[in-house]
């Protein structure tokens, strides 16, 4: 794992990749709208945690992290992991967990289902159904499929729709402030 | 109000002590008002400024607090908008500031410090890159800017900047307005306060001032200020009243002293114008009254009578009964005089026993004078004494006799002398004759003075013979004025004038000295004769008389036995202590005492025993009718037998013929003198006769003075 930098051959390999990424990344952003979109989504992903109220049992210990489960491709997962590093939401440190199909959602607070997993969207959502997990999707039918937050493109701006009903089903509460910046909110507002 | 203020603050004309004067000249009322006004305005302004500063500061703090709260709220609300890049939401958040009119503008910046959304007037573009993490407050130009970062989880997600209109000027204006309103109110309150204070402070002071003015105006020091308070003004009123009491007392004292001195002056005036003994006005006032009455009479063509009244023989009464009785007599005379004149008549005591009356328009002045003479001849009963006296009155009339007061006084005086010379106890009106007589008396007096001064008098000597043996036994000295220019001047008249004028003293001294000198001269020629000298009562009463006699004897080395002093019967009858003592002393020295003019005086003969005189001289008036007039015979016989009975010599005076001498010899009369023997001759002739041996003479033993 790139996050574990204590083995030296891998460390150097990762370092090279990082350097390469750093050099190539600005060019990539400037040249690729998809890259900029992913960047914004990564940022947003790290910030949603601030507007979500989980049941107390989920974050009983102040030292416990808010874990973002990433069901997406490697690039996106890496971007998120990088963006979440050192950040906090609701004064809990953020951490990420790469999820593979078949993984359980134990300890997951936020579940991001990337485009790459849209085919298994229903599976992932079914897995999270009823769990106090904020589900975030970037699928056209994200909300109808039962997602709580679904990224949409409004022109070239990244926006999101929110389903309050889905949040209620998952027994989490969304801040009104979040709702106020959402493009659309389904279900009654709290 | 405005004129009042002008009065208070109007500039004063400059003067020397302007600095003091400008303040000092204002009334306390104005000062109090100014004090109240200045104090309240100062308090008001200071309080106003302090309150304004405090208010503005707290307003600013409140504003900043409000801005801060708003920034927090809006900032927090804007976090999702910033995080999820929702400008609409951000603008909507900012638009909530509409309900805060003091917040004029707001801006939201993203984490990079770039303007994200704004509200109201666009703010100055601001780069927050350096200041985004810092909260800052900027103010100026009536605006306040609050900038503060928007944090989430200690992470800066952006910044918010609010602009508020400070509203300082409006606030200041409103404060000034409030201040002005309160100031006006304070001014009104000051006016009320000052008038109240004036009532409390100025009015009592003004009342005292008014009272002081009243006191000065009316000179009434009995007024008192009313004390209404117990404060400093009360003390002032007390002090003022105390001062008035002091002044009142002092004024009273001064008035009393003034009254006292006025009374004293009146008393002095009264004393200066009145006679203490009789209480009558004195001569000074008599003269003053006379002048007034005369000038008044001149105007009204009235008449004025002036009466000069002299108590007859007062001197004798005074001498014999003492001054005390004399004084009571004078007072009684004054009373009796006053009780018989009209109220309008003016009675005064002029001197000694002399009184004066001024009587205006008296129709019956004769009756008045007669009444006074009659009433005053009634005896007075005084202190166990029954004193018989009388008065002589001289009267003169204005304007008949003279118009001059001085002349009238002289006239009255002369008329009074006339009355005296006419036997006393009567009244006489002034006549021209009296004037002549007075003039004659005056010329006799001045002539006599001159004669004494120039030794023009002469002593003549008339020998006295022993009737039995027809020998010269003594001699009587008689004064003569050989070259007198007064026609028909008798020696009696001369002596009367000399006695009246007092010249008798000098004349007597001269006579005695001359006689002693002559007697000594005779003795030196071996003629030892006793010489008789007439002594007037006035001389005898002179305190120096005895010394004078001694001196004359000693000077001429003459023994007293050769001197015979002839004293009239009247002097002896006066029977007063001085006369008696003097005669006793003279007799004890060896001087002979003879009674002159015996028989003409009073009928009391006791004095003969008292005085034990050496000889009686029968008055020539009795000798004159001898031997045919029965009365004269009887009297002469009686006198001679009396003398013989008493064992004293008797001398008959004025023997003019042999019949008289023969009769006297038959009666055993010792001695005689007269033309029959010899008339009086000059000293030279007498000496010549002695030397010629014309007279046989009886030799007295030879003795010098003091041997």
Coordinates of N, CA and C in Angstrom, one line a residue, chain B residues 11 52 122 126 203 275 297 304-305 313-314 375 405 418 435 454 459 469 495 521 530 617 636 674 694:
Chain B
X11 N -19.4 93.8 28.9 CA -18.1 94.3 29.3 C -18.3 95.6 30.1
X52 N -20.9 61.0 25.7 CA -20.8 60.8 24.2 C -19.6 59.9 23.9
X122 N -20.1 47.2 -3.6 CA -18.9 46.3 -3.7 C -17.8 46.9 -2.8
X126 N -9.8 43.1 -2.0 CA -8.9 42.8 -0.9 C -8.2 41.5 -1.1
X203 N -31.7 88.4 49.0 CA -32.8 89.2 49.5 C -32.5 89.6 51.0
X275 N -27.6 137.6 89.6 CA -26.9 137.8 90.9 C -27.3 136.6 91.7
X297 N -38.4 151.4 72.7 CA -39.1 152.6 73.0 C -38.9 153.7 72.0
X304 N -39.5 155.5 79.0 CA -38.9 154.5 79.9 C -38.3 155.3 81.1
X305 N -38.7 154.8 82.3 CA -38.1 155.3 83.5 C -37.1 154.4 84.1
X313 N -27.6 153.6 104.5 CA -26.7 153.1 105.6 C -26.5 151.6 105.6
X314 N -26.5 151.0 104.4 CA -26.4 149.6 104.3 C -25.0 149.2 104.9
X375 N -42.6 151.3 101.4 CA -42.6 149.9 101.7 C -41.2 149.5 102.3
X405 N -28.2 155.6 76.9 CA -28.3 154.7 78.0 C -27.3 155.1 79.1
X418 N -28.8 162.8 94.9 CA -29.6 164.0 95.3 C -30.6 163.6 96.4
X435 N -27.3 167.7 87.9 CA -26.2 167.5 86.9 C -25.1 168.4 87.3
X454 N 0.0 167.6 94.6 CA 0.9 168.7 94.6 C 1.1 169.5 95.9
X459 N -2.8 172.9 106.7 CA -3.4 172.6 108.0 C -3.4 173.9 108.7
X469 N -8.7 179.0 133.5 CA -7.5 179.7 133.6 C -7.1 180.6 132.4
X495 N -15.0 167.5 102.6 CA -14.9 166.2 103.3 C -15.9 165.2 102.8
X521 N 7.7 170.0 115.4 CA 8.4 171.2 115.2 C 8.1 172.2 116.5
X530 N -0.9 169.3 122.9 CA -1.6 168.1 122.3 C -2.4 168.6 121.1
X617 N -16.8 166.8 123.0 CA -16.8 168.2 122.4 C -18.2 168.6 122.1
X636 N -26.5 171.9 126.9 CA -25.1 172.1 127.2 C -24.9 171.8 128.7
X674 N -12.9 178.7 119.8 CA -13.8 179.5 118.9 C -13.2 180.9 118.6
X694 N 1.9 185.1 122.7 CA 0.6 185.8 122.8 C -0.2 185.0 123.8

